[in-house]
Coordinates of C-alpha atoms and ligand atoms in Angstrom, one line a residue:
X1 CA 0.0 0.0 0.0
X2 CA 1.2 3.5 -0.8
X3 CA 1.9 5.5 2.2
X4 CA 2.0 9.2 1.9
X5 CA 5.0 10.7 3.8
X6 CA 4.3 13.9 5.7
X7 CA 7.1 15.7 4.0
X8 CA 5.2 15.4 0.8
X9 CA 2.9 18.2 2.0
X10 CA 5.8 20.8 2.3
X11 CA 5.8 23.5 -0.2
X12 CA 6.9 27.1 -1.0
X13 CA 6.1 29.9 -3.4
X14 CA 8.2 30.8 -6.4
X15 CA 10.5 33.1 -4.6
X16 CA 10.7 31.0 -1.5
X17 CA 9.6 33.7 1.0
X18 CA 6.4 31.9 1.8
X19 CA 6.8 28.3 2.9
X20 CA 4.3 25.8 4.5
X21 CA 4.2 22.3 6.0
X22 CA 1.3 20.1 6.9
X23 CA 1.2 17.6 9.6
X24 CA -1.8 15.7 8.4
X25 CA -2.8 13.5 5.4
X26 CA -4.8 15.0 2.6
X27 CA -8.6 14.8 2.9
X28 CA -9.0 15.0 -0.9
X29 CA -7.1 15.9 -4.2
X30 CA -9.2 17.6 -6.8
X31 CA -9.0 20.0 -9.9
X32 CA -10.9 23.1 -10.1
X33 CA -11.9 24.5 -13.5
X34 CA -13.7 27.6 -12.2
X35 CA -12.9 30.9 -14.0
X36 CA -11.4 32.6 -10.9
X37 CA -8.9 29.6 -10.6
X38 CA -8.1 30.0 -14.2
X39 CA -7.4 33.7 -13.8
X40 CA -5.4 33.3 -10.5
X41 CA -3.2 30.6 -11.8
X42 CA -3.1 31.9 -15.3
X43 CA -3.6 28.2 -16.4
X44 CA -6.4 25.9 -17.1
X45 CA -7.2 24.8 -13.6
X46 CA -6.1 24.7 -10.0
X47 CA -4.9 21.5 -8.5
X48 CA -6.0 21.5 -4.9
X49 CA -5.1 19.3 -2.0
X50 CA -7.5 19.7 0.9
X51 CA -6.0 19.3 4.4
X52 CA -7.3 19.9 7.9
X53 CA -6.9 23.7 8.4
X54 CA -5.3 23.3 11.8
X55 CA -2.6 21.0 10.5
X56 CA -1.4 23.5 7.9
X57 CA 1.4 25.9 9.0
X58 CA 2.2 28.8 6.7
X59 CA 5.2 31.2 7.2
X60 CA 6.3 34.2 5.4
X61 CA 5.8 37.9 5.8
X62 CA 4.7 38.4 2.2
X63 CA 1.7 36.2 2.6
X64 CA -1.4 38.3 1.4
X65 CA -5.0 37.6 0.8
X66 CA -7.4 38.4 -2.0
X67 CA -11.1 37.6 -1.3
X68 CA -13.4 36.4 -3.9
X69 CA -17.0 35.3 -3.6
X70 CA -18.2 31.8 -4.7
X71 CA -20.5 32.0 -7.8
X72 CA -23.0 29.5 -6.4
X73 CA -22.5 29.8 -2.6
X74 CA -22.0 33.6 -2.2
X75 CA -19.4 32.5 0.4
X76 CA -15.9 34.1 0.7
X77 CA -12.8 32.4 -0.7
X78 CA -9.7 33.7 1.0
X79 CA -7.2 33.3 -1.7
X80 CA -3.8 33.6 -0.1
X81 CA -0.7 34.2 -2.2
X82 CA 2.8 35.6 -2.0
X83 CA 2.8 39.3 -2.6
X84 CA 6.4 39.2 -3.5
X85 CA 6.3 36.7 -6.4
X86 CA 2.6 36.2 -7.0
X87 CA 2.3 32.4 -6.4
X88 CA -1.0 31.2 -5.1
X89 CA -0.5 29.3 -1.8
X90 CA -3.8 28.2 -0.3
X91 CA -7.5 29.0 -0.6
X92 CA -9.8 29.1 2.5
X93 CA -13.5 28.7 1.8
X94 CA -15.9 30.1 4.3
X95 CA -18.3 27.1 4.0
X96 CA -15.4 24.6 4.7
X97 CA -14.0 26.0 7.9
X98 CA -12.2 22.9 8.8
X99 CA -10.3 22.7 5.6
X100 CA -7.5 24.4 3.8
X101 CA -7.1 23.9 0.0
X102 CA -3.4 24.0 -0.8
X103 CA -2.5 25.1 -4.4
X104 CA -0.7 21.9 -5.1
X105 CA 1.6 23.4 -7.8
X106 CA 3.6 24.9 -4.9
X107 CA 4.2 21.5 -3.3
X108 CA 7.9 20.5 -3.1
X109 CA 6.9 17.1 -4.3
X110 CA 4.1 17.0 -6.8
X111 CA 4.8 13.5 -8.3
X112 CA 2.2 11.6 -6.1
X113 CA -0.7 13.9 -7.0
X114 CA -3.6 12.0 -8.3
X115 CA -6.9 14.0 -8.3
X116 CA -10.0 12.0 -7.9
X117 CA -12.6 14.8 -8.4
X118 CA -13.0 17.7 -10.9
X119 CA -15.3 20.6 -10.2
X120 CA -16.6 23.4 -12.3
X121 CA -16.3 21.2 -15.4
X122 CA -18.8 23.6 -17.0
X123 CA -15.9 26.1 -17.5
X124 CA -13.2 23.5 -18.3
X125 CA -11.2 24.4 -21.4
X126 CA -12.7 22.4 -24.2
X127 CA -9.4 21.2 -25.6
X128 CA -8.5 19.5 -22.2
X129 CA -9.1 15.8 -22.4
X130 CA -10.6 14.6 -19.1
X131 CA -8.3 12.4 -17.1
X132 CA -9.6 8.9 -16.5
X133 CA -11.0 7.9 -13.1
X134 CA -12.1 11.2 -11.8
X135 CA -15.6 12.2 -10.6
X136 CA -16.6 15.3 -12.6
X137 CA -19.0 17.9 -11.2
X138 CA -20.5 20.6 -13.6
X139 CA -20.2 23.2 -10.8
X140 CA -18.8 23.6 -7.3
X141 CA -18.5 21.4 -4.3
X142 CA -21.4 22.9 -2.6
X143 CA -23.7 22.9 -5.6
Ligands
ZN201 ZN1 7.1 34.4 -3.2
ZN202 ZN1 -11.7 27.3 -8.6

């Protein structure tokens, strides 16, 4: 059986001023195709690893927050990023107070990532072939 080592949930921003570590195992690994994630990442989707919020420790004096509002939920998303280099680090969703959603492109080890869920497939890029074995939701986690 594959065992996730805790140091696989360490990460940093592009400039290295913001670092984080997580003491717990991921609750879920997912892909978000929402338009806000596409803009924030300047890519086609976010890769997100949900972890218990209390187990995530983020350090760095350049950590900043941009708040967006969920399209369906009307709830706040605290999108935390490094204000020095611009890397997205973690999103905190008001309706999931126990979870933090790590922007998994900032993990030091990304080789083990295997998303099992895709959300906001309604706004997925049409040229992107869906990976096998994911559950696909047309819109967000909360409907
Ligand atoms: Zn940075
Ligand atoms: Zn999103």
